[in-house]
PDB file of C-alpha atoms and ligand atoms in Angstrom:
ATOM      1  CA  UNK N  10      -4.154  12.349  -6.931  1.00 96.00           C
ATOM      2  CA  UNK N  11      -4.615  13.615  -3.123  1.00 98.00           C
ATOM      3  CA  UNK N  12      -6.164  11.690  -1.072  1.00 98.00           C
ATOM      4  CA  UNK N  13      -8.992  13.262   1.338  1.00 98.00           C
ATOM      5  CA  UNK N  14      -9.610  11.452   4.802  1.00 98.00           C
ATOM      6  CA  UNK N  15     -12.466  11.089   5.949  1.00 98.00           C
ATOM      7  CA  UNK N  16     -13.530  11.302  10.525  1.00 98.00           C
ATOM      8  CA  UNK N  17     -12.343   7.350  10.620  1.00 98.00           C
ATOM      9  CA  UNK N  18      -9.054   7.401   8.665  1.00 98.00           C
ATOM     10  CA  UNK N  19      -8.607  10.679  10.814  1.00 98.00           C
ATOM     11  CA  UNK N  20      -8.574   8.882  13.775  1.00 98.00           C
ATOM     12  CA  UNK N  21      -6.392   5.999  12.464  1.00 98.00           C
ATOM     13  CA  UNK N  22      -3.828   8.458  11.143  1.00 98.00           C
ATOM     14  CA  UNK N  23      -4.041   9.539  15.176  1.00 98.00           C
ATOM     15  CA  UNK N  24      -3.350   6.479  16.948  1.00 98.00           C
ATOM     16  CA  UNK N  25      -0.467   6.106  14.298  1.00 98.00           C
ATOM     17  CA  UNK N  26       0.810   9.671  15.080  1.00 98.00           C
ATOM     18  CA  UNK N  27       0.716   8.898  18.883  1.00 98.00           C
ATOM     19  CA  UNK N  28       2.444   6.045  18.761  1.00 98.00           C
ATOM     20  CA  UNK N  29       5.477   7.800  16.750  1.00 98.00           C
ATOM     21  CA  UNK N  30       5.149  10.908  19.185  1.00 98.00           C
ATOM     22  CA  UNK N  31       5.665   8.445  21.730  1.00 98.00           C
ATOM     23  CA  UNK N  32       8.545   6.933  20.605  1.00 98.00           C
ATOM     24  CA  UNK N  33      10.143  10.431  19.800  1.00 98.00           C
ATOM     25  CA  UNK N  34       9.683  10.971  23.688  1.00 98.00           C
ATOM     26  CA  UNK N  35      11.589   7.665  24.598  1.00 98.00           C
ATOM     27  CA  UNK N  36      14.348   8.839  21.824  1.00 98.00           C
ATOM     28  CA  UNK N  37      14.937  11.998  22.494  1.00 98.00           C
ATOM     29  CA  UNK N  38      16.712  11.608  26.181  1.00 98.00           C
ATOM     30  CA  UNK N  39      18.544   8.468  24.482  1.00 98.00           C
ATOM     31  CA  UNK N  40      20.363  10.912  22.497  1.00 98.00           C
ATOM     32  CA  UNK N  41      23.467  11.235  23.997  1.00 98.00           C
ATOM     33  CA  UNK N  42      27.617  10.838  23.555  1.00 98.00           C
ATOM     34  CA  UNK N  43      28.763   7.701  23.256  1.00 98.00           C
ATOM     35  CA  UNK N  44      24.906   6.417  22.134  1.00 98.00           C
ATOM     36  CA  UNK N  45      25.592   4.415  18.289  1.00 98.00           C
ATOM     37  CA  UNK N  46      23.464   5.077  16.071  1.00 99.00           C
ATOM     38  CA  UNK N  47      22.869   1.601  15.443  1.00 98.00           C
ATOM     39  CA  UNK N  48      21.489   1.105  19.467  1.00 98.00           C
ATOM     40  CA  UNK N  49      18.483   4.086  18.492  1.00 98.00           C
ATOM     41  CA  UNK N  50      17.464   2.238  15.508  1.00 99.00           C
ATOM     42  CA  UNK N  51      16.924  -1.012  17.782  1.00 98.00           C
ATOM     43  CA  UNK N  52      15.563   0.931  20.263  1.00 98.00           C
ATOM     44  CA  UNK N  53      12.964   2.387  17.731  1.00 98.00           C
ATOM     45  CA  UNK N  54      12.275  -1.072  16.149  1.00 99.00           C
ATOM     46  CA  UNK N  55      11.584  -2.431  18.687  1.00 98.00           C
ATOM     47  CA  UNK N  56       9.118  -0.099  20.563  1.00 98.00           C
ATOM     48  CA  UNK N  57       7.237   0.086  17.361  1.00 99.00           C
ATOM     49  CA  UNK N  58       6.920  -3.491  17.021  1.00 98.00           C
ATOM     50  CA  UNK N  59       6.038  -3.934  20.806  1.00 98.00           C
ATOM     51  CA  UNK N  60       3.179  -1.657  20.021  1.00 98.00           C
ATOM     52  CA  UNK N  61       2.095  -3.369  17.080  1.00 98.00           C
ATOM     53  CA  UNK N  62       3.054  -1.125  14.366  1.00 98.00           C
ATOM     54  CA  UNK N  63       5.325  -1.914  11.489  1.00 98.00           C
ATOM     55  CA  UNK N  64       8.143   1.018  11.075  1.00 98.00           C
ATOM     56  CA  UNK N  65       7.209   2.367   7.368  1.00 98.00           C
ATOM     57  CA  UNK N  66      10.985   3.507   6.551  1.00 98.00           C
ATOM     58  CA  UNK N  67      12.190  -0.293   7.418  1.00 98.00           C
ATOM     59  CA  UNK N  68      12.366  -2.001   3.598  1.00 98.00           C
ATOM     60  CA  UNK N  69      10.852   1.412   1.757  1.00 98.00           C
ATOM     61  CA  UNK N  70      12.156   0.869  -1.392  1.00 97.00           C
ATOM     62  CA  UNK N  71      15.393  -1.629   0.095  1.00 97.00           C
ATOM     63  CA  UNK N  72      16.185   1.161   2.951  1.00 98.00           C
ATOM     64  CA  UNK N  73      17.599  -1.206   5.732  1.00 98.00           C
ATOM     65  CA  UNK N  74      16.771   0.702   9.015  1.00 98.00           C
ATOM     66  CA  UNK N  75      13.280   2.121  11.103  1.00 99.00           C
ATOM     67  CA  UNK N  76      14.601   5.239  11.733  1.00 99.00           C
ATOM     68  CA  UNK N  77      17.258   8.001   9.854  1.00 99.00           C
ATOM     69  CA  UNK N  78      19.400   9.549  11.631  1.00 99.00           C
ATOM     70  CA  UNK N  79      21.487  12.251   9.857  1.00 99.00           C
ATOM     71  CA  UNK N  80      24.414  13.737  11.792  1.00 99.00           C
ATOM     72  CA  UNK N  81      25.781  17.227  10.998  1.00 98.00           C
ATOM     73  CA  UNK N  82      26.312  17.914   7.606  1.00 98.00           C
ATOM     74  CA  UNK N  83      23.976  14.958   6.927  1.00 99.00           C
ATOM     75  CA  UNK N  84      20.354  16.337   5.394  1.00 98.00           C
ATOM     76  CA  UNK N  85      18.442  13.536   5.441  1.00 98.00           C
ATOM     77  CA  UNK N  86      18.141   9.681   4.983  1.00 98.00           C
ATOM     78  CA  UNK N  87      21.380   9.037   7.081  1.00 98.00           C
ATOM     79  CA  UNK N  88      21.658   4.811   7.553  1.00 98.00           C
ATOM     80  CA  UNK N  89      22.163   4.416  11.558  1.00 98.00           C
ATOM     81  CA  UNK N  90      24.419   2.030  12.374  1.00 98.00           C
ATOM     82  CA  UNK N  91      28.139   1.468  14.425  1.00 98.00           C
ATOM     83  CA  UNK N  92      28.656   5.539  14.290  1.00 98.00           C
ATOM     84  CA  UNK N  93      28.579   6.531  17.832  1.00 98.00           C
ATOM     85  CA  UNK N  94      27.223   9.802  18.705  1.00 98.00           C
ATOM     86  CA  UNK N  95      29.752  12.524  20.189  1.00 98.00           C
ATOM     87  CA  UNK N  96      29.463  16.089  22.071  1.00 98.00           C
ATOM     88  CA  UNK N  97      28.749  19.024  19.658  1.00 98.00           C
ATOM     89  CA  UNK N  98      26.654  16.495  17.134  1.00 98.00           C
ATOM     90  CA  UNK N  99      23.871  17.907  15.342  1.00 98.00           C
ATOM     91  CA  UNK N 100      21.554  14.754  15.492  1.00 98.00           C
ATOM     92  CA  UNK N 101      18.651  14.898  13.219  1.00 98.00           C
ATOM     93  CA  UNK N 102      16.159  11.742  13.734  1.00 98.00           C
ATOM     94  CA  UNK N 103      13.341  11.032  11.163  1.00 98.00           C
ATOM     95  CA  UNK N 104      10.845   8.209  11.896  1.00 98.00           C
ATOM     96  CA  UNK N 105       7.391   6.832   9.611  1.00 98.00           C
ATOM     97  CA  UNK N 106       5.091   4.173  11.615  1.00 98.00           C
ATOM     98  CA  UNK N 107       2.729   1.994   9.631  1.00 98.00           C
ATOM     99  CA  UNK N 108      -0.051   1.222  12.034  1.00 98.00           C
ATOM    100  CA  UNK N 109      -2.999  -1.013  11.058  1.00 98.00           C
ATOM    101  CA  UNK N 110      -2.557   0.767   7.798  1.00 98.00           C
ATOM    102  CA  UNK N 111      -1.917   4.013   8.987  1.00 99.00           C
ATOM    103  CA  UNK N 112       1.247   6.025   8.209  1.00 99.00           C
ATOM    104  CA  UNK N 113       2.741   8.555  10.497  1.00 98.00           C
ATOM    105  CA  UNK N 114       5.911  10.866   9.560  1.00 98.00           C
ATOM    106  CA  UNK N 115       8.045  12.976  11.780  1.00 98.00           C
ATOM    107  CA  UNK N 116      11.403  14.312  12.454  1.00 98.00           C
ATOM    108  CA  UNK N 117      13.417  16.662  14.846  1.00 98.00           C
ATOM    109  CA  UNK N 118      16.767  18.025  15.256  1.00 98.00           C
ATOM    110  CA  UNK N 119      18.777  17.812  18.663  1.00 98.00           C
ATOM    111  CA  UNK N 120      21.819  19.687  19.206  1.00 98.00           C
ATOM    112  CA  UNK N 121      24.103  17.996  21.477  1.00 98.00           C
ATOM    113  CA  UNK N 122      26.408  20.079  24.095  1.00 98.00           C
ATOM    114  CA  UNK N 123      28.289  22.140  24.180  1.00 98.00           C
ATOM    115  CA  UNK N 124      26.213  23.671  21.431  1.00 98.00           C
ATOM    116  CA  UNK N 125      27.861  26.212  19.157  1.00 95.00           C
ATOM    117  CA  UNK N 126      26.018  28.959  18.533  1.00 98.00           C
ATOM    118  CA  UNK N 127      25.144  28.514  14.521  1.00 98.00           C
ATOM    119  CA  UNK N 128      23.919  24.849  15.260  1.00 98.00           C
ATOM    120  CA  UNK N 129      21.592  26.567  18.289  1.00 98.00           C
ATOM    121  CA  UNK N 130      20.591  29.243  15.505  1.00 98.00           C
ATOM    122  CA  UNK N 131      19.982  26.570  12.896  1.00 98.00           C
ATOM    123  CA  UNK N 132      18.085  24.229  14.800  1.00 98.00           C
ATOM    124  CA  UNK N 133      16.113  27.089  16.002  1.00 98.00           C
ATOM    125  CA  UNK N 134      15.775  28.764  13.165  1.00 99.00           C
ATOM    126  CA  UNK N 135      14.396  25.350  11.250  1.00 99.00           C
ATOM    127  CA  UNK N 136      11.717  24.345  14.058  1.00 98.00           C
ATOM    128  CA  UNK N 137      10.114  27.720  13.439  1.00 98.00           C
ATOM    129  CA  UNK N 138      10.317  27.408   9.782  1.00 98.00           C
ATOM    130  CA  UNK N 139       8.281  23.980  10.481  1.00 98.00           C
ATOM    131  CA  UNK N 140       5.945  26.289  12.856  1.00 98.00           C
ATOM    132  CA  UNK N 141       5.615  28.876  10.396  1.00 98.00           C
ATOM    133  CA  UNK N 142       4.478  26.291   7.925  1.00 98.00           C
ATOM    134  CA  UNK N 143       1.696  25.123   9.746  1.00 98.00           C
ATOM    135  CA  UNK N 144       0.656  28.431  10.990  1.00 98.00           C
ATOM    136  CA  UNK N 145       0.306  29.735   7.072  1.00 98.00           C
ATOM    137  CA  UNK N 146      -2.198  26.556   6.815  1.00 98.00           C
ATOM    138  CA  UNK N 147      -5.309  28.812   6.694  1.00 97.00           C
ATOM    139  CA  UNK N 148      -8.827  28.233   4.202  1.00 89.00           C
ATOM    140  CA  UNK N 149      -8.280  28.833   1.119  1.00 90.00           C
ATOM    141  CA  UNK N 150      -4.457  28.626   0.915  1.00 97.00           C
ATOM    142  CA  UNK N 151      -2.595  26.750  -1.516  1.00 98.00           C
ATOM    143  CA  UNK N 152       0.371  24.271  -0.897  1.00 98.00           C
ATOM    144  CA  UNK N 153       2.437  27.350  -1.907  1.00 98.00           C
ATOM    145  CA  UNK N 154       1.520  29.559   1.232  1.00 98.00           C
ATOM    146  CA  UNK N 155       3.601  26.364   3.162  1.00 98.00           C
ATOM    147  CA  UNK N 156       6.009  26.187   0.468  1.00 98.00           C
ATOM    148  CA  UNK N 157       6.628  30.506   1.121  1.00 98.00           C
ATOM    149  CA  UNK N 158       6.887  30.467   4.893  1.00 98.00           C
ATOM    150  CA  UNK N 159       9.216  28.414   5.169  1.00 98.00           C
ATOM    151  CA  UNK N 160      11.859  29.831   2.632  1.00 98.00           C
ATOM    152  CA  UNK N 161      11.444  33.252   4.005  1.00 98.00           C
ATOM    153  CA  UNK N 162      11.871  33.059   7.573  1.00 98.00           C
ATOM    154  CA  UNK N 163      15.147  30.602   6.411  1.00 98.00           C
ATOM    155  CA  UNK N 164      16.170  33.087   4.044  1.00 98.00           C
ATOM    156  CA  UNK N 165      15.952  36.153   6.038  1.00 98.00           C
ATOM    157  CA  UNK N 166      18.752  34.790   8.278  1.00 98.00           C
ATOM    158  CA  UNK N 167      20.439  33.665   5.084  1.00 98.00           C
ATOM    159  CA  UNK N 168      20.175  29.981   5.102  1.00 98.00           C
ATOM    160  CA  UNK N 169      20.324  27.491   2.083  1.00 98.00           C
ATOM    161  CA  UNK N 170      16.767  25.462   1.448  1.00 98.00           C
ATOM    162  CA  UNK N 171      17.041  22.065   0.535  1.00 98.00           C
ATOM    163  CA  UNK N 172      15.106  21.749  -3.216  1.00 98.00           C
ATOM    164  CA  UNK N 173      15.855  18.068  -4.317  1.00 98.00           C
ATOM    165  CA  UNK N 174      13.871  17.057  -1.447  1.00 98.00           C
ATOM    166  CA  UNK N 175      10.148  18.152  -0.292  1.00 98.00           C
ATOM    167  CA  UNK N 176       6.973  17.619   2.251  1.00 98.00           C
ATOM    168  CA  UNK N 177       3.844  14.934   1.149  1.00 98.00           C
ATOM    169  CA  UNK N 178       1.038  14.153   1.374  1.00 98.00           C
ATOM    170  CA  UNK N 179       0.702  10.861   4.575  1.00 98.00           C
ATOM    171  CA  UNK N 180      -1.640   8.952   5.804  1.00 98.00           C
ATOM    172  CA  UNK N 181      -2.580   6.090   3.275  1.00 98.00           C
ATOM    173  CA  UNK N 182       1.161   5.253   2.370  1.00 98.00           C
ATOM    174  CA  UNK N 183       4.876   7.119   3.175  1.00 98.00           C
ATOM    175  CA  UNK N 184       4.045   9.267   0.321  1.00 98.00           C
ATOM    176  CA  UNK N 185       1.118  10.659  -1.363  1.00 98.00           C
ATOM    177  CA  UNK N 186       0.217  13.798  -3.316  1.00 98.00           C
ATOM    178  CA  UNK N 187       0.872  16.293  -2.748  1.00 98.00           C
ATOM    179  CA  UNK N 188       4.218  17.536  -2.879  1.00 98.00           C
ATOM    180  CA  UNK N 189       5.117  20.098  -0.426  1.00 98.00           C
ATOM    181  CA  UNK N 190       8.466  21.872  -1.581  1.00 98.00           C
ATOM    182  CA  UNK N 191      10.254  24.080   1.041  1.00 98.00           C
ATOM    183  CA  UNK N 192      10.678  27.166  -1.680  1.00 97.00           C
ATOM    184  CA  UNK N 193       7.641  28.204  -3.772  1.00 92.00           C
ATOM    185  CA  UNK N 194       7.760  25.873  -7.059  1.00 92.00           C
ATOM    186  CA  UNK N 195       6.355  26.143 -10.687  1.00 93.00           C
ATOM    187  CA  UNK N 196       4.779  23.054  -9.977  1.00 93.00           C
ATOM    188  CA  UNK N 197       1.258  22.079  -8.793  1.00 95.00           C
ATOM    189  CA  UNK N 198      -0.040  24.237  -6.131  1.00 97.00           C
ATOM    190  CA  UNK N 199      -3.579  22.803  -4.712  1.00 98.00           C
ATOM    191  CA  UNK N 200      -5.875  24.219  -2.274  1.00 98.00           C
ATOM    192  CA  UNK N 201      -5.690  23.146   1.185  1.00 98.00           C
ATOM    193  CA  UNK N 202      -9.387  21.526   2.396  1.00 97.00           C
ATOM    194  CA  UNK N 203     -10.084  19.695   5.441  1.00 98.00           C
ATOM    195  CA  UNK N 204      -8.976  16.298   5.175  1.00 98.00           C
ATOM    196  CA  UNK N 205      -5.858  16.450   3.744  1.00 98.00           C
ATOM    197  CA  UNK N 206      -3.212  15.005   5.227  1.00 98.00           C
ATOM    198  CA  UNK N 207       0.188  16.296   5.214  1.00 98.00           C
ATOM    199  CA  UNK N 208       4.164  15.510   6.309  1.00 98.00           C
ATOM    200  CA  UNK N 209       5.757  19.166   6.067  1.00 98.00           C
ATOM    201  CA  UNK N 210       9.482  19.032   6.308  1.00 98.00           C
ATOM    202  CA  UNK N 211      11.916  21.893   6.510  1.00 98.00           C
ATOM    203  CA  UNK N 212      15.394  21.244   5.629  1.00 99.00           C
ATOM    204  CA  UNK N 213      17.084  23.862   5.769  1.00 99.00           C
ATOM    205  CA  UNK N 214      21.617  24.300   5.500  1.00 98.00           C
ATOM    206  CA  UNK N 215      23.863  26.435   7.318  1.00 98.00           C
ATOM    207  CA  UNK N 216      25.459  27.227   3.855  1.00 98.00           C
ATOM    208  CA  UNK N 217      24.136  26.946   0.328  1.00 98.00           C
ATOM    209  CA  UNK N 218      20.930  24.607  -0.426  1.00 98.00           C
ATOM    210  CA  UNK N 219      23.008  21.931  -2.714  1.00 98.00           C
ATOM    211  CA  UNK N 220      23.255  18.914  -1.599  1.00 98.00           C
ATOM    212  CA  UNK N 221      24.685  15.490  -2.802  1.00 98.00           C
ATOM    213  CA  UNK N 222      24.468  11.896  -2.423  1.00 98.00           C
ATOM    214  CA  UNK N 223      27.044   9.739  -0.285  1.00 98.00           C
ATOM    215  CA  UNK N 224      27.814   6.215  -2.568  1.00 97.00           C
ATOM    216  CA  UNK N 225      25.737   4.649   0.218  1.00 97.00           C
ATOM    217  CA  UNK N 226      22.878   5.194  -2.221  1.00 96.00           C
ATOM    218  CA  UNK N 227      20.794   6.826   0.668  1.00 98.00           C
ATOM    219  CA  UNK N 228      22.803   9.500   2.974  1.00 98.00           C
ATOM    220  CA  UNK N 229      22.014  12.819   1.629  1.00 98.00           C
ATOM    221  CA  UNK N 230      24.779  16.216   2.561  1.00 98.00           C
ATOM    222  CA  UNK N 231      25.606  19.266   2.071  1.00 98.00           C
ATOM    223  CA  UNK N 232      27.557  20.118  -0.678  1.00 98.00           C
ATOM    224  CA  UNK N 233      29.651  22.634   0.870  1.00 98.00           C
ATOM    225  CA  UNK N 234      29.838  20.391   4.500  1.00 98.00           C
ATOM    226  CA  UNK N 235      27.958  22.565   6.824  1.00 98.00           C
ATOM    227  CA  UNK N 236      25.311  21.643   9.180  1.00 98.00           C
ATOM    228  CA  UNK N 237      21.653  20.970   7.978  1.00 99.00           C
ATOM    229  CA  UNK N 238      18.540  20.768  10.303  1.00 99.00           C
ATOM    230  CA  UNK N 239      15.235  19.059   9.384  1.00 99.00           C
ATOM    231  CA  UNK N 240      12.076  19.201  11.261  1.00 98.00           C
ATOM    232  CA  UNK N 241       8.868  17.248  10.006  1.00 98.00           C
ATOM    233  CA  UNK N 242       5.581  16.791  11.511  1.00 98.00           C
ATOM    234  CA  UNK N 243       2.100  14.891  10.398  1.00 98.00           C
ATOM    235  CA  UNK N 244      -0.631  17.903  10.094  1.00 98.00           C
ATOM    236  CA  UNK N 245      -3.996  17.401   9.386  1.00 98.00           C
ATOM    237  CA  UNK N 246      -5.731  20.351   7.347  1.00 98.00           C
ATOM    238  CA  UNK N 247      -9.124  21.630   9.425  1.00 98.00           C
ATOM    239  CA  UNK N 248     -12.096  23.500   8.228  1.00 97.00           C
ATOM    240  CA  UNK N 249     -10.465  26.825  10.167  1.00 97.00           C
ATOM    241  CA  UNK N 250      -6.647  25.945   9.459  1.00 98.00           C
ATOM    242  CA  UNK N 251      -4.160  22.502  10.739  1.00 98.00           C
ATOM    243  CA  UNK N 252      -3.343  20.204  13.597  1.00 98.00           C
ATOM    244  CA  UNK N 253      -0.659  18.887  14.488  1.00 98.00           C
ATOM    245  CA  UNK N 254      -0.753  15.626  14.647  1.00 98.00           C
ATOM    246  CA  UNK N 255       2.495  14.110  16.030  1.00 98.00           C
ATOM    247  CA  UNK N 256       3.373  16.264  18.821  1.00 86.00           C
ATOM    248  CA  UNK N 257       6.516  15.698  21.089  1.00 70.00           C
TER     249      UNK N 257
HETATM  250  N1  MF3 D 323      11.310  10.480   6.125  1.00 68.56           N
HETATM  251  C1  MF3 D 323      11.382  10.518   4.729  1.00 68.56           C
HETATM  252  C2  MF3 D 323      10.304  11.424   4.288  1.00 68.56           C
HETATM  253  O1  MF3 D 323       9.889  12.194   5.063  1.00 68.56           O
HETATM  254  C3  MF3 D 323      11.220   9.180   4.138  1.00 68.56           C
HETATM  255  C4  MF3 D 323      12.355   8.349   4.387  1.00 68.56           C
HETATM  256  S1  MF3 D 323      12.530   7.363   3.053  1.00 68.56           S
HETATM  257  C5  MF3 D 323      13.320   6.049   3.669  1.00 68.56           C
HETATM  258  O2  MF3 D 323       9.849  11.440   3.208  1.00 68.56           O
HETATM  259  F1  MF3 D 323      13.460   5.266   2.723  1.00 68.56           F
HETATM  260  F2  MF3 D 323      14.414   6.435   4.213  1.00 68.56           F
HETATM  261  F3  MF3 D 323      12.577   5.492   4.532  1.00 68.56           F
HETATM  262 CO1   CO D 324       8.439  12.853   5.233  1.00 68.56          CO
END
């Protein structure tokens, strides 16, 4: 069932969005060589707890960290930790804040110097997949409109989207209906209205779309070992089309 919010949950979802957006601002310039992963977690913990919030990945069904951070060929749901970062990475941070009850959800991709050329394409190529999204976000659109921006613009430069895993609904919890696949799906396809809240997440592979699990039971890659990119912001659907509500 999707849950509409209403002007006051709007403007909790907000202050929970800033506070992440902030945070991602603080990150972002901490992202460098010889950083662990392990020191950005802590670093993430403990600004969100300093600001009151409670970070929504930490203990999500057992998952032991605030933030993922999923390094090259690393989709999604990487487990930070003593891995220190190194020149070339492909670093990939995705963060949830619970605040007073209100649940945030972003993610970007940072590609560490000296940047090759198919991580700059990637990385580039994924953000405006995410922008693209958002932009299709128009009245009367379906969940599918999202769903077919992003897998063409990926596909036209011949990049593999990520099925297993999809976009959701935010806002009450880490996930709510609906789901928001990256490629357009058989499944449920709602109408957009104002008041829906939404996480829309690109993840889209140098190579094919397959992925696989590591036996870490969280750390998702690609299958064939070439670079992903993810990109995920908090969007709130408007009478005349979305806002973005986690900037950075
Ligand atoms: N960021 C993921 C999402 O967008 C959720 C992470 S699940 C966790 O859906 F367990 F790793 F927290
Ligand atoms: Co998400």
């Amino acid at each position: 069932m999707i849950k509409l919010k209403n002007e006051e949950q709007i403007a909790g979802i907000k202050r929970s969005c800033d506070l992440l957006s902030r945070l991602f601002a603080i990150l972002k310039p901490a992202i460098q060589p010889g950083v662990s992963t392990g020191a950005l977690d802590h670093l993430a913990f403990e600004f969100i707890k300093d600001h009151s919030g409670e970070p929504a990945f930490l203990n999500y069904m057992d998952y032991p960290a605030s933030l993922c951070i999923s390094i090259n060929e690393e989709v999604i749901h990487g487990i930070p930790g003593k891995r220190l970062i190194r020149d070339s990475d492909v670093v990939g941070i995705d963060c949830g804040i619970n605040l007073d009850g209100f649940f945030s959800d972003a993610a970007f991709t940072s590609a560490l110097p000296p940047v090759e050329p198919a991580a700059r394409q990637l990385v580039q190529v994924t953000e405006e997949c995410l922008d693209r999204a958002i932009k299709a976000i128009e009245p009367g659109a379906r969940v599918s409109a999202i769903s077919r921006a992003v897998f063409s613009h990926a596909k036209a430069h011949g990049y593999g989207v990520v099925r297993q895993y999809c976009g959701h609904g935010v806002g009450f919890s880490q996930h709510e209906d609906p789901q928001v696949p990256n490629y357009v799906s058989a499944g449920p396809n709602p109408r957009l209205v104002p008041g829906m809240v939404l996480a829309i997440e690109p993840m889209i592979n140098l190579g094919t779309g397959d992925v696989k699990d590591l036996d870490d039971g969280w750390t998702v890659v690609t299958s064939d070992g070439k670079l992903s990119a993810h990109f995920e912001h908090t969007v709130l659907v408007t009478a005349t089309g979305a806002m973005i509500l986690t900037a950075w």
